Amino acid sequence: MTDRATTRTGAVGPPGEREPEGREPRRRRASVLALARALLIATGLLTVYYLLPLDGRLTSGASVLLVCGLLLVVVVFWWEVRAIVDSPWPRLKAVEALATTLALFLLLFATAYYLLEHTTPGSFSEPLTKTDSLYFTLTTFTTVGYGDIAARSQGGRVLAMVQMLGGLLLVGVAAKILAGAVQAGLRRQGREPADDFPRGRRAER
């Protein structure tokens, strides 16, 4: 009888360990909304990158804008960390934070590469379009390095090195900070680390 009741209700374990009624649908809705927001953020930033007129040159003023852009990435990241701690779904909020920070970081360097090529033609092994710049940015970030596009000028190589160092910080330090923010948010609410994701059936002993 117990097995049949368990099969009908989907509940496993003592009543005190069962999922509160109504919490599972809310979690699933929150998961869908978090993923949708992350996708919209990345898509929106990518659209701005392609629509933004970038016919100028990488002058000293543009270099200042690059530095300001990197500072903006840091500010957005810290704002997202605080939001994770206060969010009712910290892990899901962390997905949004990662999507926003990563998209800003990559598109910022893609813009810088594009402007550098227009400022100093020949800085790369071939002329860069916006898609080429984004492609080079992604291959540099993922350390794939196909070699079809390479930085030739000193400015291009310095910019690529800055991106490499920033990528290492983003993957290492930033990921650790996000994980800590998630744990802090869960402890703040007295919840288990897996509470943000749908709980599968426990293995029967």
PDB file of C-alpha atoms in Angstrom:
ATOM      1  CA  MET A   1       0.000   0.000   0.000  1.00  0.00           C
ATOM      2  CA  THR A   2       2.826   2.366   0.835  1.00  0.00           C
ATOM      3  CA  ASP A   3       4.491   1.771  -2.528  1.00  0.00           C
ATOM      4  CA  ARG A   4       1.238   2.422  -4.405  1.00  0.00           C
ATOM      5  CA  ALA A   5       0.583   5.635  -2.504  1.00  0.00           C
ATOM      6  CA  THR A   6       4.127   6.737  -3.137  1.00  0.00           C
ATOM      7  CA  THR A   7       3.752   6.017  -6.843  1.00  0.00           C
ATOM      8  CA  ARG A   8       0.528   8.039  -7.055  1.00  0.00           C
ATOM      9  CA  THR A   9       1.743  11.097  -5.165  1.00  0.00           C
ATOM     10  CA  GLY A  10       5.382  11.038  -6.184  1.00  0.00           C
ATOM     11  CA  ALA A  11       6.395  11.696  -2.564  1.00  0.00           C
ATOM     12  CA  VAL A  12       9.260   9.694  -1.136  1.00  0.00           C
ATOM     13  CA  GLY A  13      10.390   9.671   2.459  1.00  0.00           C
ATOM     14  CA  PRO A  14       8.757  10.796   5.710  1.00  0.00           C
ATOM     15  CA  PRO A  15       6.178  13.609   5.544  1.00  0.00           C
ATOM     16  CA  GLY A  16       8.642  16.052   7.086  1.00  0.00           C
ATOM     17  CA  GLU A  17      11.016  15.588   4.158  1.00  0.00           C
ATOM     18  CA  ARG A  18       8.426  16.069   1.426  1.00  0.00           C
ATOM     19  CA  GLU A  19       8.430  19.177  -0.736  1.00  0.00           C
ATOM     20  CA  PRO A  20       6.034  21.872   0.558  1.00  0.00           C
ATOM     21  CA  GLU A  21       2.907  21.983  -1.543  1.00  0.00           C
ATOM     22  CA  GLY A  22       3.129  24.635  -4.231  1.00  0.00           C
ATOM     23  CA  ARG A  23       6.864  25.171  -3.904  1.00  0.00           C
ATOM     24  CA  GLU A  24       7.822  22.902  -6.801  1.00  0.00           C
ATOM     25  CA  PRO A  25       5.738  24.812  -9.414  1.00  0.00           C
ATOM     26  CA  ARG A  26       7.148  28.116  -8.140  1.00  0.00           C
ATOM     27  CA  ARG A  27      10.682  26.776  -8.453  1.00  0.00           C
ATOM     28  CA  ARG A  28      10.066  25.593 -11.982  1.00  0.00           C
ATOM     29  CA  ARG A  29       8.568  28.944 -12.978  1.00  0.00           C
ATOM     30  CA  ALA A  30      11.516  30.742 -11.401  1.00  0.00           C
ATOM     31  CA  SER A  31      13.915  28.482 -13.335  1.00  0.00           C
ATOM     32  CA  VAL A  32      12.218  29.255 -16.635  1.00  0.00           C
ATOM     33  CA  LEU A  33      12.128  32.997 -15.912  1.00  0.00           C
ATOM     34  CA  ALA A  34      15.786  33.056 -14.853  1.00  0.00           C
ATOM     35  CA  LEU A  35      16.921  31.295 -18.008  1.00  0.00           C
ATOM     36  CA  ALA A  36      14.690  33.523 -20.142  1.00  0.00           C
ATOM     37  CA  ARG A  37      16.087  36.682 -18.531  1.00  0.00           C
ATOM     38  CA  ALA A  38      19.663  35.449 -18.996  1.00  0.00           C
ATOM     39  CA  LEU A  39      18.961  34.774 -22.677  1.00  0.00           C
ATOM     40  CA  LEU A  40      17.273  38.156 -23.136  1.00  0.00           C
ATOM     41  CA  ILE A  41      20.168  39.978 -21.477  1.00  0.00           C
ATOM     42  CA  ALA A  42      22.753  38.286 -23.673  1.00  0.00           C
ATOM     43  CA  THR A  43      20.635  38.797 -26.800  1.00  0.00           C
ATOM     44  CA  GLY A  44      19.999  42.450 -25.954  1.00  0.00           C
ATOM     45  CA  LEU A  45      23.682  43.214 -25.427  1.00  0.00           C
ATOM     46  CA  LEU A  46      24.595  41.411 -28.640  1.00  0.00           C
ATOM     47  CA  THR A  47      21.974  43.420 -30.535  1.00  0.00           C
ATOM     48  CA  VAL A  48      23.358  46.672 -29.152  1.00  0.00           C
ATOM     49  CA  TYR A  49      26.862  45.595 -30.218  1.00  0.00           C
ATOM     50  CA  TYR A  50      25.784  45.067 -33.825  1.00  0.00           C
ATOM     51  CA  LEU A  51      23.561  48.149 -34.027  1.00  0.00           C
ATOM     52  CA  LEU A  52      25.987  50.533 -32.320  1.00  0.00           C
ATOM     53  CA  PRO A  53      27.817  52.679 -34.900  1.00  0.00           C
ATOM     54  CA  LEU A  54      31.509  51.927 -34.405  1.00  0.00           C
ATOM     55  CA  ASP A  55      33.055  53.889 -37.245  1.00  0.00           C
ATOM     56  CA  GLY A  56      35.362  55.818 -34.945  1.00  0.00           C
ATOM     57  CA  ARG A  57      38.946  55.088 -34.020  1.00  0.00           C
ATOM     58  CA  LEU A  58      40.614  53.746 -30.893  1.00  0.00           C
ATOM     59  CA  THR A  59      42.067  57.042 -29.704  1.00  0.00           C
ATOM     60  CA  SER A  60      43.211  57.905 -26.193  1.00  0.00           C
ATOM     61  CA  GLY A  61      39.614  58.832 -25.389  1.00  0.00           C
ATOM     62  CA  ALA A  62      38.419  55.448 -26.574  1.00  0.00           C
ATOM     63  CA  SER A  63      41.094  53.809 -24.425  1.00  0.00           C
ATOM     64  CA  VAL A  64      39.652  55.636 -21.423  1.00  0.00           C
ATOM     65  CA  LEU A  65      36.232  54.336 -22.400  1.00  0.00           C
ATOM     66  CA  LEU A  66      37.671  50.809 -22.463  1.00  0.00           C
ATOM     67  CA  VAL A  67      38.962  51.225 -18.913  1.00  0.00           C
ATOM     68  CA  CYS A  68      35.599  52.676 -17.853  1.00  0.00           C
ATOM     69  CA  GLY A  69      33.909  49.721 -19.504  1.00  0.00           C
ATOM     70  CA  LEU A  70      35.997  47.292 -17.472  1.00  0.00           C
ATOM     71  CA  LEU A  71      35.103  49.207 -14.324  1.00  0.00           C
ATOM     72  CA  LEU A  72      31.443  48.969 -15.353  1.00  0.00           C
ATOM     73  CA  VAL A  73      31.812  45.190 -15.616  1.00  0.00           C
ATOM     74  CA  VAL A  74      33.179  45.127 -12.049  1.00  0.00           C
ATOM     75  CA  VAL A  75      30.363  47.358 -10.752  1.00  0.00           C
ATOM     76  CA  VAL A  76      27.681  45.261 -12.466  1.00  0.00           C
ATOM     77  CA  PHE A  77      29.282  42.114 -11.092  1.00  0.00           C
ATOM     78  CA  TRP A  78      29.268  43.360  -7.496  1.00  0.00           C
ATOM     79  CA  TRP A  79      25.692  44.589  -7.869  1.00  0.00           C
ATOM     80  CA  GLU A  80      24.705  41.140  -9.095  1.00  0.00           C
ATOM     81  CA  VAL A  81      26.513  39.492  -6.153  1.00  0.00           C
ATOM     82  CA  ARG A  82      24.451  41.546  -3.700  1.00  0.00           C
ATOM     83  CA  ALA A  83      21.301  40.644  -5.636  1.00  0.00           C
ATOM     84  CA  ILE A  84      22.189  36.947  -5.382  1.00  0.00           C
ATOM     85  CA  VAL A  85      22.419  37.100  -1.594  1.00  0.00           C
ATOM     86  CA  ASP A  86      19.005  38.804  -1.346  1.00  0.00           C
ATOM     87  CA  SER A  87      17.293  36.703  -4.019  1.00  0.00           C
ATOM     88  CA  PRO A  88      14.762  33.999  -3.028  1.00  0.00           C
ATOM     89  CA  TRP A  89      16.459  31.798  -5.665  1.00  0.00           C
ATOM     90  CA  PRO A  90      20.212  32.481  -5.317  1.00  0.00           C
ATOM     91  CA  ARG A  91      21.427  29.843  -7.774  1.00  0.00           C
ATOM     92  CA  LEU A  92      19.052  30.999 -10.472  1.00  0.00           C
ATOM     93  CA  LYS A  93      20.048  34.619  -9.910  1.00  0.00           C
ATOM     94  CA  ALA A  94      23.682  33.551 -10.260  1.00  0.00           C
ATOM     95  CA  VAL A  95      22.902  32.298 -13.776  1.00  0.00           C
ATOM     96  CA  GLU A  96      21.630  35.762 -14.692  1.00  0.00           C
ATOM     97  CA  ALA A  97      24.666  37.386 -13.086  1.00  0.00           C
ATOM     98  CA  LEU A  98      27.055  35.180 -15.021  1.00  0.00           C
ATOM     99  CA  ALA A  99      25.231  35.820 -18.312  1.00  0.00           C
ATOM    100  CA  THR A 100      25.281  39.595 -17.793  1.00  0.00           C
ATOM    101  CA  THR A 101      28.899  39.824 -16.666  1.00  0.00           C
ATOM    102  CA  LEU A 102      30.248  37.472 -19.316  1.00  0.00           C
ATOM    103  CA  ALA A 103      28.325  39.139 -22.149  1.00  0.00           C
ATOM    104  CA  LEU A 104      29.525  42.603 -21.100  1.00  0.00           C
ATOM    105  CA  PHE A 105      33.113  41.399 -20.814  1.00  0.00           C
ATOM    106  CA  LEU A 106      33.231  39.683 -24.208  1.00  0.00           C
ATOM    107  CA  LEU A 107      31.410  42.413 -26.131  1.00  0.00           C
ATOM    108  CA  LEU A 108      33.605  45.079 -24.571  1.00  0.00           C
ATOM    109  CA  PHE A 109      36.747  43.436 -25.922  1.00  0.00           C
ATOM    110  CA  ALA A 110      35.122  42.670 -29.281  1.00  0.00           C
ATOM    111  CA  THR A 111      34.406  46.402 -29.599  1.00  0.00           C
ATOM    112  CA  ALA A 112      37.989  47.268 -28.646  1.00  0.00           C
ATOM    113  CA  TYR A 113      39.441  44.873 -31.240  1.00  0.00           C
ATOM    114  CA  TYR A 114      37.159  46.266 -33.931  1.00  0.00           C
ATOM    115  CA  LEU A 115      38.132  49.863 -33.145  1.00  0.00           C
ATOM    116  CA  LEU A 116      41.828  48.992 -32.974  1.00  0.00           C
ATOM    117  CA  GLU A 117      41.754  47.421 -36.438  1.00  0.00           C
ATOM    118  CA  HIS A 118      40.076  50.541 -37.834  1.00  0.00           C
ATOM    119  CA  THR A 119      42.606  52.761 -36.056  1.00  0.00           C
ATOM    120  CA  THR A 120      45.691  50.810 -37.126  1.00  0.00           C
ATOM    121  CA  PRO A 121      44.984  48.628 -40.153  1.00  0.00           C
ATOM    122  CA  GLY A 122      47.103  45.497 -40.104  1.00  0.00           C
ATOM    123  CA  SER A 123      46.899  45.104 -36.314  1.00  0.00           C
ATOM    124  CA  PHE A 124      45.463  41.660 -37.014  1.00  0.00           C
ATOM    125  CA  SER A 125      46.224  39.040 -39.612  1.00  0.00           C
ATOM    126  CA  GLU A 126      43.129  40.102 -41.565  1.00  0.00           C
ATOM    127  CA  PRO A 127      40.662  43.013 -41.523  1.00  0.00           C
ATOM    128  CA  LEU A 128      38.052  42.584 -38.817  1.00  0.00           C
ATOM    129  CA  THR A 129      34.316  42.946 -39.146  1.00  0.00           C
ATOM    130  CA  LYS A 130      32.179  43.004 -36.006  1.00  0.00           C
ATOM    131  CA  THR A 131      31.607  39.278 -36.365  1.00  0.00           C
ATOM    132  CA  ASP A 132      35.345  38.673 -36.826  1.00  0.00           C
ATOM    133  CA  SER A 133      36.078  40.724 -33.717  1.00  0.00           C
ATOM    134  CA  LEU A 134      33.562  38.753 -31.675  1.00  0.00           C
ATOM    135  CA  TYR A 135      34.940  35.510 -33.092  1.00  0.00           C
ATOM    136  CA  PHE A 136      38.505  36.458 -32.102  1.00  0.00           C
ATOM    137  CA  THR A 137      37.272  37.469 -28.651  1.00  0.00           C
ATOM    138  CA  LEU A 138      35.583  34.106 -28.098  1.00  0.00           C
ATOM    139  CA  THR A 139      38.544  32.064 -29.346  1.00  0.00           C
ATOM    140  CA  THR A 140      40.840  34.039 -27.060  1.00  0.00           C
ATOM    141  CA  PHE A 141      38.524  33.644 -24.060  1.00  0.00           C
ATOM    142  CA  THR A 142      38.077  29.902 -24.581  1.00  0.00           C
ATOM    143  CA  THR A 143      41.827  29.482 -25.323  1.00  0.00           C
ATOM    144  CA  VAL A 144      40.953  27.626 -28.534  1.00  0.00           C
ATOM    145  CA  GLY A 145      43.200  29.803 -30.655  1.00  0.00           C
ATOM    146  CA  TYR A 146      42.507  28.477 -34.141  1.00  0.00           C
ATOM    147  CA  GLY A 147      45.206  30.745 -35.544  1.00  0.00           C
ATOM    148  CA  ASP A 148      43.178  31.986 -38.522  1.00  0.00           C
ATOM    149  CA  ILE A 149      42.999  35.435 -36.880  1.00  0.00           C
ATOM    150  CA  ALA A 150      45.973  36.611 -34.832  1.00  0.00           C
ATOM    151  CA  ALA A 151      47.111  39.898 -33.307  1.00  0.00           C
ATOM    152  CA  ARG A 152      50.156  41.303 -35.120  1.00  0.00           C
ATOM    153  CA  SER A 153      50.637  44.787 -33.687  1.00  0.00           C
ATOM    154  CA  GLN A 154      51.893  45.508 -30.199  1.00  0.00           C
ATOM    155  CA  GLY A 155      48.603  47.180 -29.317  1.00  0.00           C
ATOM    156  CA  GLY A 156      46.616  44.154 -30.453  1.00  0.00           C
ATOM    157  CA  ARG A 157      48.777  41.767 -28.466  1.00  0.00           C
ATOM    158  CA  VAL A 158      48.597  43.910 -25.345  1.00  0.00           C
ATOM    159  CA  LEU A 159      44.822  44.068 -25.657  1.00  0.00           C
ATOM    160  CA  ALA A 160      44.649  40.291 -26.107  1.00  0.00           C
ATOM    161  CA  MET A 161      46.830  39.773 -23.014  1.00  0.00           C
ATOM    162  CA  VAL A 162      44.549  42.041 -20.987  1.00  0.00           C
ATOM    163  CA  GLN A 163      41.581  39.953 -22.107  1.00  0.00           C
ATOM    164  CA  MET A 164      43.389  36.728 -21.183  1.00  0.00           C
ATOM    165  CA  LEU A 165      44.138  37.999 -17.691  1.00  0.00           C
ATOM    166  CA  GLY A 166      40.580  39.276 -17.295  1.00  0.00           C
ATOM    167  CA  GLY A 167      39.225  35.935 -18.473  1.00  0.00           C
ATOM    168  CA  LEU A 168      41.293  34.085 -15.895  1.00  0.00           C
ATOM    169  CA  LEU A 169      39.966  36.369 -13.167  1.00  0.00           C
ATOM    170  CA  LEU A 170      36.409  35.941 -14.437  1.00  0.00           C
ATOM    171  CA  VAL A 171      36.627  32.149 -14.521  1.00  0.00           C
ATOM    172  CA  GLY A 172      38.567  31.762 -11.278  1.00  0.00           C
ATOM    173  CA  VAL A 173      37.964  34.583  -8.823  1.00  0.00           C
ATOM    174  CA  ALA A 174      34.541  35.711 -10.051  1.00  0.00           C
ATOM    175  CA  ALA A 175      33.182  32.152 -10.176  1.00  0.00           C
ATOM    176  CA  LYS A 176      34.332  31.597  -6.590  1.00  0.00           C
ATOM    177  CA  ILE A 177      32.697  34.834  -5.478  1.00  0.00           C
ATOM    178  CA  LEU A 178      29.430  33.847  -7.170  1.00  0.00           C
ATOM    179  CA  ALA A 179      29.506  30.445  -5.473  1.00  0.00           C
ATOM    180  CA  GLY A 180      30.090  32.123  -2.108  1.00  0.00           C
ATOM    181  CA  ALA A 181      27.202  34.518  -2.727  1.00  0.00           C
ATOM    182  CA  VAL A 182      24.913  31.603  -3.537  1.00  0.00           C
ATOM    183  CA  GLN A 183      25.867  29.796  -0.328  1.00  0.00           C
ATOM    184  CA  ALA A 184      25.402  33.005   1.685  1.00  0.00           C
ATOM    185  CA  GLY A 185      21.960  33.514   0.160  1.00  0.00           C
ATOM    186  CA  LEU A 186      20.911  29.951   0.972  1.00  0.00           C
ATOM    187  CA  ARG A 187      22.225  30.155   4.546  1.00  0.00           C
ATOM    188  CA  ARG A 188      20.421  33.477   4.992  1.00  0.00           C
ATOM    189  CA  GLN A 189      17.140  31.729   4.198  1.00  0.00           C
ATOM    190  CA  GLY A 190      17.956  28.542   6.098  1.00  0.00           C
ATOM    191  CA  ARG A 191      17.676  26.434   2.955  1.00  0.00           C
ATOM    192  CA  GLU A 192      19.577  23.480   1.591  1.00  0.00           C
ATOM    193  CA  PRO A 193      22.104  24.015  -1.257  1.00  0.00           C
ATOM    194  CA  ALA A 194      19.899  22.102  -3.716  1.00  0.00           C
ATOM    195  CA  ASP A 195      16.705  24.036  -2.988  1.00  0.00           C
ATOM    196  CA  ASP A 196      16.894  26.110  -6.180  1.00  0.00           C
ATOM    197  CA  PHE A 197      16.635  23.142  -8.517  1.00  0.00           C
ATOM    198  CA  PRO A 198      13.937  20.524  -9.012  1.00  0.00           C
ATOM    199  CA  ARG A 199      14.561  17.627  -6.674  1.00  0.00           C
ATOM    200  CA  GLY A 200      14.569  14.225  -8.307  1.00  0.00           C
ATOM    201  CA  ARG A 201      13.372  11.115  -6.570  1.00  0.00           C
ATOM    202  CA  ARG A 202      15.707   9.825  -3.966  1.00  0.00           C
ATOM    203  CA  ALA A 203      17.153   6.400  -4.486  1.00  0.00           C
ATOM    204  CA  GLU A 204      15.305   3.787  -2.541  1.00  0.00           C
ATOM    205  CA  ARG A 205      17.399   2.124   0.070  1.00  0.00           C
TER     206      ARG A 205
END
